[in-house]
Tab-separated table of C-alpha atoms in Angstrom:
chain	number	residue	atom	x	y	z
A	1	UNK	CA	30.382	-27.884	18.660
A	2	UNK	CA	28.764	-24.576	18.850
A	3	UNK	CA	28.315	-22.415	15.719
A	4	UNK	CA	30.356	-19.545	15.899
A	5	UNK	CA	26.947	-17.185	13.747
A	6	UNK	CA	25.079	-18.169	17.138
A	7	UNK	CA	27.181	-15.764	18.610
A	8	UNK	CA	26.087	-11.506	19.443
A	9	UNK	CA	29.317	-9.734	19.287
A	10	UNK	CA	29.074	-9.046	22.886
A	11	UNK	CA	29.513	-12.858	23.773
A	12	UNK	CA	31.604	-13.209	21.463
A	13	UNK	CA	33.713	-10.867	23.261
A	14	UNK	CA	33.420	-12.819	26.120
A	15	UNK	CA	34.653	-15.485	24.535
A	16	UNK	CA	38.210	-13.766	23.913
A	17	UNK	CA	38.539	-12.449	27.683
A	18	UNK	CA	37.943	-16.047	28.759
A	19	UNK	CA	40.961	-16.630	26.754
A	20	UNK	CA	42.778	-13.095	27.204
A	21	UNK	CA	42.258	-12.064	23.714
A	22	UNK	CA	41.485	-8.098	23.916
A	23	UNK	CA	37.014	-8.424	23.197
A	24	UNK	CA	38.362	-6.270	19.767
A	25	UNK	CA	38.826	-9.710	18.552
A	26	UNK	CA	35.339	-10.127	18.345
A	27	UNK	CA	34.796	-7.419	15.790
A	28	UNK	CA	37.232	-8.529	14.207
A	29	UNK	CA	35.761	-12.100	13.342
A	30	UNK	CA	32.207	-10.429	12.740
A	31	UNK	CA	33.877	-8.702	9.762
A	32	UNK	CA	35.191	-11.874	8.551
A	33	UNK	CA	32.218	-13.388	9.698
A	34	UNK	CA	29.427	-11.138	7.364
A	35	UNK	CA	31.355	-8.624	5.185
A	36	UNK	CA	34.368	-11.152	3.145
A	37	UNK	CA	31.469	-14.583	3.990
A	38	UNK	CA	35.113	-17.087	4.670
A	39	UNK	CA	34.494	-20.890	4.956
A	40	UNK	CA	37.265	-21.584	6.626
A	41	UNK	CA	38.927	-20.103	9.696
A	42	UNK	CA	42.275	-19.780	8.372
A	43	UNK	CA	41.187	-17.888	6.078
A	44	UNK	CA	40.879	-14.722	8.168
A	45	UNK	CA	45.262	-13.741	7.908
A	46	UNK	CA	45.265	-10.483	10.899
A	47	UNK	CA	44.093	-13.327	13.547
A	48	UNK	CA	47.454	-15.296	15.183
A	49	UNK	CA	47.175	-19.589	14.059
A	50	UNK	CA	47.204	-20.232	17.982
A	51	UNK	CA	43.709	-17.866	18.369
A	52	UNK	CA	42.288	-19.384	15.346
A	53	UNK	CA	43.184	-23.179	16.411
A	54	UNK	CA	41.555	-22.191	19.502
A	55	UNK	CA	38.835	-21.420	17.636
A	56	UNK	CA	38.393	-24.470	15.525
A	57	UNK	CA	38.694	-26.480	18.776
A	58	UNK	CA	35.377	-24.813	19.899
A	59	UNK	CA	32.936	-23.801	17.151
A	60	UNK	CA	32.281	-24.798	13.550
A	61	UNK	CA	31.224	-23.077	10.291
A	62	UNK	CA	28.035	-23.646	9.495
A	63	UNK	CA	25.991	-24.041	6.974
A	64	UNK	CA	22.255	-24.527	5.612
A	65	UNK	CA	21.880	-27.525	2.724
A	66	UNK	CA	19.378	-26.499	0.154
A	67	UNK	CA	17.114	-28.625	-0.895
A	68	UNK	CA	15.225	-27.403	-3.443
A	69	UNK	CA	14.860	-24.016	-5.267
A	70	UNK	CA	11.939	-22.852	-6.992
A	71	UNK	CA	11.601	-19.149	-9.766
A	72	UNK	CA	9.036	-17.573	-10.648
A	73	UNK	CA	7.983	-14.938	-13.696
A	74	UNK	CA	8.741	-12.702	-11.691
A	75	UNK	CA	12.119	-13.929	-10.753
A	76	UNK	CA	10.365	-14.265	-7.086
A	77	UNK	CA	13.353	-17.135	-5.685
A	78	UNK	CA	11.532	-19.699	-2.997
A	79	UNK	CA	14.404	-21.818	-1.136
A	80	UNK	CA	13.544	-25.282	0.803
A	81	UNK	CA	17.038	-24.985	3.387
A	82	UNK	CA	17.970	-28.609	5.337
A	83	UNK	CA	19.390	-27.809	8.082
A	84	UNK	CA	21.313	-29.546	10.375
A	85	UNK	CA	19.190	-31.856	11.953
A	86	UNK	CA	17.291	-33.070	8.750
A	87	UNK	CA	14.500	-30.634	9.495
A	88	UNK	CA	13.537	-27.831	6.814
A	89	UNK	CA	12.299	-24.735	6.847
A	90	UNK	CA	11.245	-22.004	4.089
A	91	UNK	CA	13.081	-18.473	2.209
A	92	UNK	CA	11.997	-16.617	-0.251
A	93	UNK	CA	13.313	-14.200	-1.907
A	94	UNK	CA	11.822	-11.093	-3.386
A	95	UNK	CA	12.359	-8.532	-6.331
A	96	UNK	CA	11.205	-4.976	-5.878
A	97	UNK	CA	11.238	-1.193	-7.354
A	98	UNK	CA	13.352	-0.320	-3.984
A	99	UNK	CA	15.686	-3.851	-3.263
A	100	UNK	CA	15.591	-7.425	-2.521
A	101	UNK	CA	13.504	-8.544	0.882
A	102	UNK	CA	13.962	-11.583	2.045
A	103	UNK	CA	11.280	-13.718	3.694
A	104	UNK	CA	13.133	-15.244	6.430
A	105	UNK	CA	12.023	-17.853	8.949
A	106	UNK	CA	12.246	-18.682	12.863
A	107	UNK	CA	10.487	-21.405	13.739
A	108	UNK	CA	10.625	-25.422	12.729
A	109	UNK	CA	6.418	-25.739	11.883
A	110	UNK	CA	4.144	-22.868	13.980
A	111	UNK	CA	2.281	-24.278	17.213
A	112	UNK	CA	-0.487	-21.256	16.372
A	113	UNK	CA	-2.548	-23.396	13.748
A	114	UNK	CA	-3.867	-19.987	12.308
A	115	UNK	CA	-7.131	-21.723	9.795
A	116	UNK	CA	-6.431	-20.094	6.624
A	117	UNK	CA	-1.877	-21.186	6.867
A	118	UNK	CA	0.002	-23.963	5.733
A	119	UNK	CA	2.817	-22.896	7.953
A	120	UNK	CA	0.362	-24.289	11.002
A	121	UNK	CA	-0.360	-27.885	8.910
A	122	UNK	CA	2.408	-28.272	10.277
A	123	UNK	CA	3.203	-27.853	13.961
A	124	UNK	CA	5.900	-26.926	16.292
A	125	UNK	CA	8.652	-28.729	16.376
A	126	UNK	CA	11.500	-26.117	17.900
A	127	UNK	CA	12.544	-22.656	17.687
A	128	UNK	CA	15.758	-21.559	15.341
A	129	UNK	CA	18.599	-21.103	16.994
A	130	UNK	CA	20.359	-17.061	16.176
A	131	UNK	CA	22.416	-19.141	13.135
A	132	UNK	CA	19.900	-20.811	11.685
A	133	UNK	CA	18.260	-17.470	10.893
A	134	UNK	CA	21.279	-15.821	9.404
A	135	UNK	CA	22.730	-17.933	7.517
A	136	UNK	CA	19.307	-17.911	5.540
A	137	UNK	CA	20.785	-14.430	4.172
A	138	UNK	CA	23.667	-15.219	3.832
A	139	UNK	CA	22.527	-18.609	2.079
A	140	UNK	CA	20.382	-17.036	-0.005
A	141	UNK	CA	23.639	-13.966	-0.493
A	142	UNK	CA	26.066	-17.354	-1.805
A	143	UNK	CA	22.528	-19.063	-3.849
A	144	UNK	CA	22.123	-16.038	-6.250
A	145	UNK	CA	25.004	-13.792	-5.925
A	146	UNK	CA	22.775	-10.793	-5.182
A	147	UNK	CA	22.547	-8.214	-1.512
A	148	UNK	CA	19.728	-8.171	0.855
A	149	UNK	CA	18.785	-5.230	1.605
A	150	UNK	CA	15.158	-5.674	3.389
A	151	UNK	CA	14.408	-8.374	5.169
A	152	UNK	CA	10.982	-9.330	6.062
A	153	UNK	CA	10.662	-11.859	9.306
A	154	UNK	CA	7.464	-13.680	8.021
A	155	UNK	CA	7.978	-17.015	7.352
A	156	UNK	CA	7.514	-20.624	8.757
A	157	UNK	CA	6.440	-20.141	12.524
A	158	UNK	CA	5.774	-16.689	15.051
A	159	UNK	CA	8.711	-14.667	15.805
A	160	UNK	CA	8.061	-13.732	18.875
A	161	UNK	CA	7.884	-16.831	19.862
A	162	UNK	CA	11.388	-17.236	19.668
A	163	UNK	CA	11.913	-14.102	20.698
A	164	UNK	CA	15.344	-13.549	22.673
A	165	UNK	CA	16.737	-15.757	19.568
A	166	UNK	CA	15.132	-13.204	17.316
A	167	UNK	CA	16.105	-10.055	19.499
A	168	UNK	CA	19.670	-11.620	18.993
A	169	UNK	CA	19.548	-12.379	15.567
A	170	UNK	CA	18.233	-8.655	14.791
A	171	UNK	CA	20.995	-7.500	16.208
A	172	UNK	CA	23.514	-9.169	14.215
A	173	UNK	CA	22.188	-8.416	10.705
A	174	UNK	CA	22.101	-4.958	11.871
A	175	UNK	CA	25.699	-4.191	13.062
A	176	UNK	CA	27.465	-2.521	10.441
A	177	UNK	CA	30.188	-5.064	10.427
A	178	UNK	CA	27.746	-7.507	10.203
A	179	UNK	CA	25.488	-8.009	7.791
A	180	UNK	CA	24.768	-4.836	7.722
A	181	UNK	CA	20.691	-4.410	7.104
A	182	UNK	CA	19.324	-0.192	8.472
A	183	UNK	CA	16.452	-0.655	11.767
A	184	UNK	CA	13.929	0.838	9.686
A	185	UNK	CA	14.622	-2.140	6.136
A	186	UNK	CA	13.673	-4.676	8.851
A	187	UNK	CA	10.036	-5.564	9.599
A	188	UNK	CA	8.744	-8.575	11.980
A	189	UNK	CA	5.834	-9.771	12.344
A	190	UNK	CA	3.435	-11.698	14.772
A	191	UNK	CA	-0.102	-13.260	14.943
A	192	UNK	CA	-0.582	-10.619	17.862
A	193	UNK	CA	1.435	-11.952	20.865
A	194	UNK	CA	0.275	-9.386	22.950
A	195	UNK	CA	3.112	-9.626	25.944
A	196	UNK	CA	5.800	-9.672	23.700
A	197	UNK	CA	4.421	-6.268	21.221
A	198	UNK	CA	4.960	-4.700	25.363
A	199	UNK	CA	8.637	-6.113	25.796
A	200	UNK	CA	9.337	-4.887	21.568
A	201	UNK	CA	8.225	-1.609	22.220
A	202	UNK	CA	11.798	-1.259	24.337
A	203	UNK	CA	13.964	-3.198	21.763
A	204	UNK	CA	16.715	0.066	20.969
A	205	UNK	CA	16.406	-0.981	16.786
A	206	UNK	CA	13.816	1.059	15.101
A	207	UNK	CA	12.088	-1.762	13.213
A	208	UNK	CA	9.165	-2.136	12.267
A	209	UNK	CA	6.300	-4.157	13.288
A	210	UNK	CA	3.587	-5.775	11.695
A	211	UNK	CA	0.246	-7.101	13.465
A	212	UNK	CA	-1.666	-10.356	11.571
A	213	UNK	CA	-4.892	-9.211	12.432
A	214	UNK	CA	-7.595	-10.617	9.070
A	215	UNK	CA	-10.189	-9.972	11.032
A	216	UNK	CA	-12.267	-6.726	12.566
A	217	UNK	CA	-14.468	-8.835	15.153
A	218	UNK	CA	-13.319	-11.086	17.817
A	219	UNK	CA	-15.757	-14.389	16.726
A	220	UNK	CA	-13.912	-14.094	13.678
A	221	UNK	CA	-10.032	-13.462	14.553
A	222	UNK	CA	-10.879	-16.662	16.881
A	223	UNK	CA	-11.680	-18.633	13.877
A	224	UNK	CA	-9.332	-17.326	11.996
A	225	UNK	CA	-6.421	-17.485	14.472
A	226	UNK	CA	-6.345	-19.029	17.860
A	227	UNK	CA	-4.334	-16.955	19.552
A	228	UNK	CA	-7.869	-14.808	20.057
A	229	UNK	CA	-8.749	-16.644	22.063
A	230	UNK	CA	-6.020	-15.943	24.852
A	231	UNK	CA	-5.200	-12.427	23.485
A	232	UNK	CA	-9.066	-10.874	22.110
A	233	UNK	CA	-9.022	-7.491	19.993
A	234	UNK	CA	-9.337	-5.485	22.956
A	235	UNK	CA	-6.021	-6.403	24.777
A	236	UNK	CA	-4.378	-6.557	21.612
A	237	UNK	CA	-5.249	-3.358	20.329
A	238	UNK	CA	-4.131	-2.071	23.601
A	239	UNK	CA	-1.101	-3.347	23.627
A	240	UNK	CA	-0.183	-1.786	19.706
A	241	UNK	CA	-1.271	1.749	21.396
A	242	UNK	CA	1.964	1.026	23.688
A	243	UNK	CA	3.909	0.577	21.792
A	244	UNK	CA	2.925	3.573	18.923
A	245	UNK	CA	3.093	5.463	22.417
A	246	UNK	CA	6.324	3.986	23.327
A	247	UNK	CA	8.402	4.358	20.003
A	248	UNK	CA	6.427	6.373	17.699
A	249	UNK	CA	6.444	3.871	15.210
A	250	UNK	CA	3.643	3.071	12.454
A	251	UNK	CA	1.842	0.221	13.425
A	252	UNK	CA	1.232	-1.983	9.991
A	253	UNK	CA	-1.992	-4.490	10.122
A	254	UNK	CA	-1.920	-7.722	7.928
A	255	UNK	CA	-5.065	-8.318	6.341
A	256	UNK	CA	-5.464	-11.438	3.881
A	257	UNK	CA	-8.871	-11.070	2.179
A	258	UNK	CA	-10.573	-14.496	2.543
A	259	UNK	CA	-13.943	-14.255	0.106
A	260	UNK	CA	-16.982	-14.029	2.306
A	261	UNK	CA	-15.321	-14.996	5.609
A	262	UNK	CA	-13.604	-11.131	6.322
A	263	UNK	CA	-14.420	-9.337	3.038
A	264	UNK	CA	-17.834	-8.292	3.253
A	265	UNK	CA	-18.819	-4.052	3.380
A	266	UNK	CA	-19.309	-4.989	7.612
A	267	UNK	CA	-15.655	-5.887	8.163
A	268	UNK	CA	-14.236	-2.750	6.474
A	269	UNK	CA	-16.343	-0.554	8.695
A	270	UNK	CA	-15.479	-2.244	11.710
A	271	UNK	CA	-11.880	-2.269	10.629
A	272	UNK	CA	-12.208	1.577	10.153
A	273	UNK	CA	-14.293	2.068	13.830
A	274	UNK	CA	-11.127	-0.616	16.276
A	275	UNK	CA	-8.265	1.817	14.066
A	276	UNK	CA	-9.321	4.997	13.467
A	277	UNK	CA	-7.325	8.109	14.669
A	278	UNK	CA	-4.894	5.390	15.291
A	279	UNK	CA	-0.704	5.788	13.834
A	280	UNK	CA	-1.742	2.113	11.340
A	281	UNK	CA	-2.067	1.349	7.719
A	282	UNK	CA	-3.869	-1.878	6.400
A	283	UNK	CA	-1.384	-4.187	4.265
A	284	UNK	CA	-4.499	-5.217	2.583
A	285	UNK	CA	-3.256	-8.959	0.803
A	286	UNK	CA	-4.648	-11.674	-1.690
A	287	UNK	CA	-5.129	-14.826	-0.480
A	288	UNK	CA	-2.534	-18.319	-1.618
A	289	UNK	CA	-4.785	-20.699	-1.483
A	290	UNK	CA	-3.914	-23.883	0.544
A	291	UNK	CA	-4.680	-27.591	-0.194
A	292	UNK	CA	-6.492	-29.670	2.539
A	293	UNK	CA	-9.131	-26.214	3.397
A	294	UNK	CA	-11.928	-24.765	2.345
A	295	UNK	CA	-10.878	-20.864	2.294
A	296	UNK	CA	-10.836	-18.969	-0.820
A	297	UNK	CA	-9.307	-15.879	-2.515
A	298	UNK	CA	-12.025	-12.824	-2.051
A	299	UNK	CA	-13.402	-11.996	-5.533
A	300	UNK	CA	-11.665	-9.252	-7.225
A	301	UNK	CA	-15.065	-7.295	-6.424
A	302	UNK	CA	-15.074	-8.246	-2.824
A	303	UNK	CA	-11.276	-6.867	-2.312
A	304	UNK	CA	-11.947	-3.538	-4.119
A	305	UNK	CA	-15.160	-2.717	-2.555
A	306	UNK	CA	-13.535	-3.803	0.647
A	307	UNK	CA	-10.551	-1.300	-0.576
A	308	UNK	CA	-12.391	1.194	-1.489
A	309	UNK	CA	-15.126	1.922	1.515
A	310	UNK	CA	-11.317	1.694	3.208
A	311	UNK	CA	-9.396	4.717	1.380
A	312	UNK	CA	-13.398	6.999	1.537
A	313	UNK	CA	-13.394	6.168	4.631
A	314	UNK	CA	-10.086	7.291	5.510
A	315	UNK	CA	-7.798	4.884	7.015
A	316	UNK	CA	-4.923	4.441	5.406
A	317	UNK	CA	-5.150	1.358	3.057
A	318	UNK	CA	-2.488	-0.294	0.332
A	319	UNK	CA	-2.841	-4.196	-0.950
A	320	UNK	CA	0.091	-6.245	-1.690
A	321	UNK	CA	1.477	-6.833	-5.073
A	322	UNK	CA	1.271	-10.457	-5.314
A	323	UNK	CA	4.752	-12.234	-6.333
A	324	UNK	CA	5.845	-15.957	-7.023
A	325	UNK	CA	2.076	-17.082	-7.265
A	326	UNK	CA	2.465	-20.346	-8.936
A	327	UNK	CA	5.435	-21.631	-6.879
A	328	UNK	CA	3.925	-22.479	-3.525
A	329	UNK	CA	4.015	-18.785	-2.217
A	330	UNK	CA	1.845	-19.324	0.451
A	331	UNK	CA	4.121	-19.931	3.650
A	332	UNK	CA	4.624	-23.049	4.382
A	333	UNK	CA	3.825	-25.170	0.852
A	334	UNK	CA	6.625	-26.302	0.048
A	335	UNK	CA	7.715	-27.725	3.248
A	336	UNK	CA	4.196	-28.940	3.505
A	337	UNK	CA	5.049	-31.048	0.216
A	338	UNK	CA	8.144	-32.063	1.077
A	339	UNK	CA	7.476	-33.403	4.562
A	340	UNK	CA	4.330	-34.955	2.872
A	341	UNK	CA	6.587	-36.816	0.369
A	342	UNK	CA	9.028	-38.159	3.453
A	343	UNK	CA	6.328	-39.325	5.215
């Protein structure tokens, strides 16, 4: 049976038209699902019983199962959810002065296998459906009683490798009778799928785009990120330029600092030379070390030197504040431990 959370507003309109019902029903259903958070179709008080019976026959009100929750001293909360087929995913709630941000997953596992990343240690099993992405928001709000104000699509998986489902999900969470999260409060990260960056420039919602960069030359980036062998920096920068020209939106460059790998003065200079004059800013990220590889967090000395050099050169740069360091903070670590226990 199909999950009703997989359906966009337009798809539900088509469903109701096929039943000789007004397409306006779809907006009513969205309001019941995403504003009133019903758990039974019978709770839809302004919907005819005949329509409800048809919906019960055609759809299910799916949910995720909470397997484990970890809470850090800074109130970061990490959730391990089980899907209907038994696979597991991670979702992280982070408290900020400006609101509550949810980092969610788009795939079970990841095929891009970045050398430093825990997520890539478990290969991609499948894409998440629209419902499974949307339900991460609904379940966390239900568990915590808190309203999510910001979404960060940077969890397990490569979002642009699940492109069509991603776009449908973004429309649902942004829609006023859906989850009503503002487009500018939504950030989507990609490791550098060049064709999809170009395609995403035509997406009508003004969301934020982040590029997982992590190196400023092809030799280092190819060692860290296999995707760079297919889409090297020259092609990636062309795609970024196209996106900026088409949207006039600033692009975030995510840069994890790894000791003596990408945190040297020359690396900072290379980064400046690549992106000077472009509408970007660099978000430097302390590395959460992952069991099973030899990469180490950049020392405080190297980190500060790298940050200061970019500042002096005139590149916009910030240092990400750490959250949940003591609760398997790196994306994929909680799931990896769960999978390891099962095997």
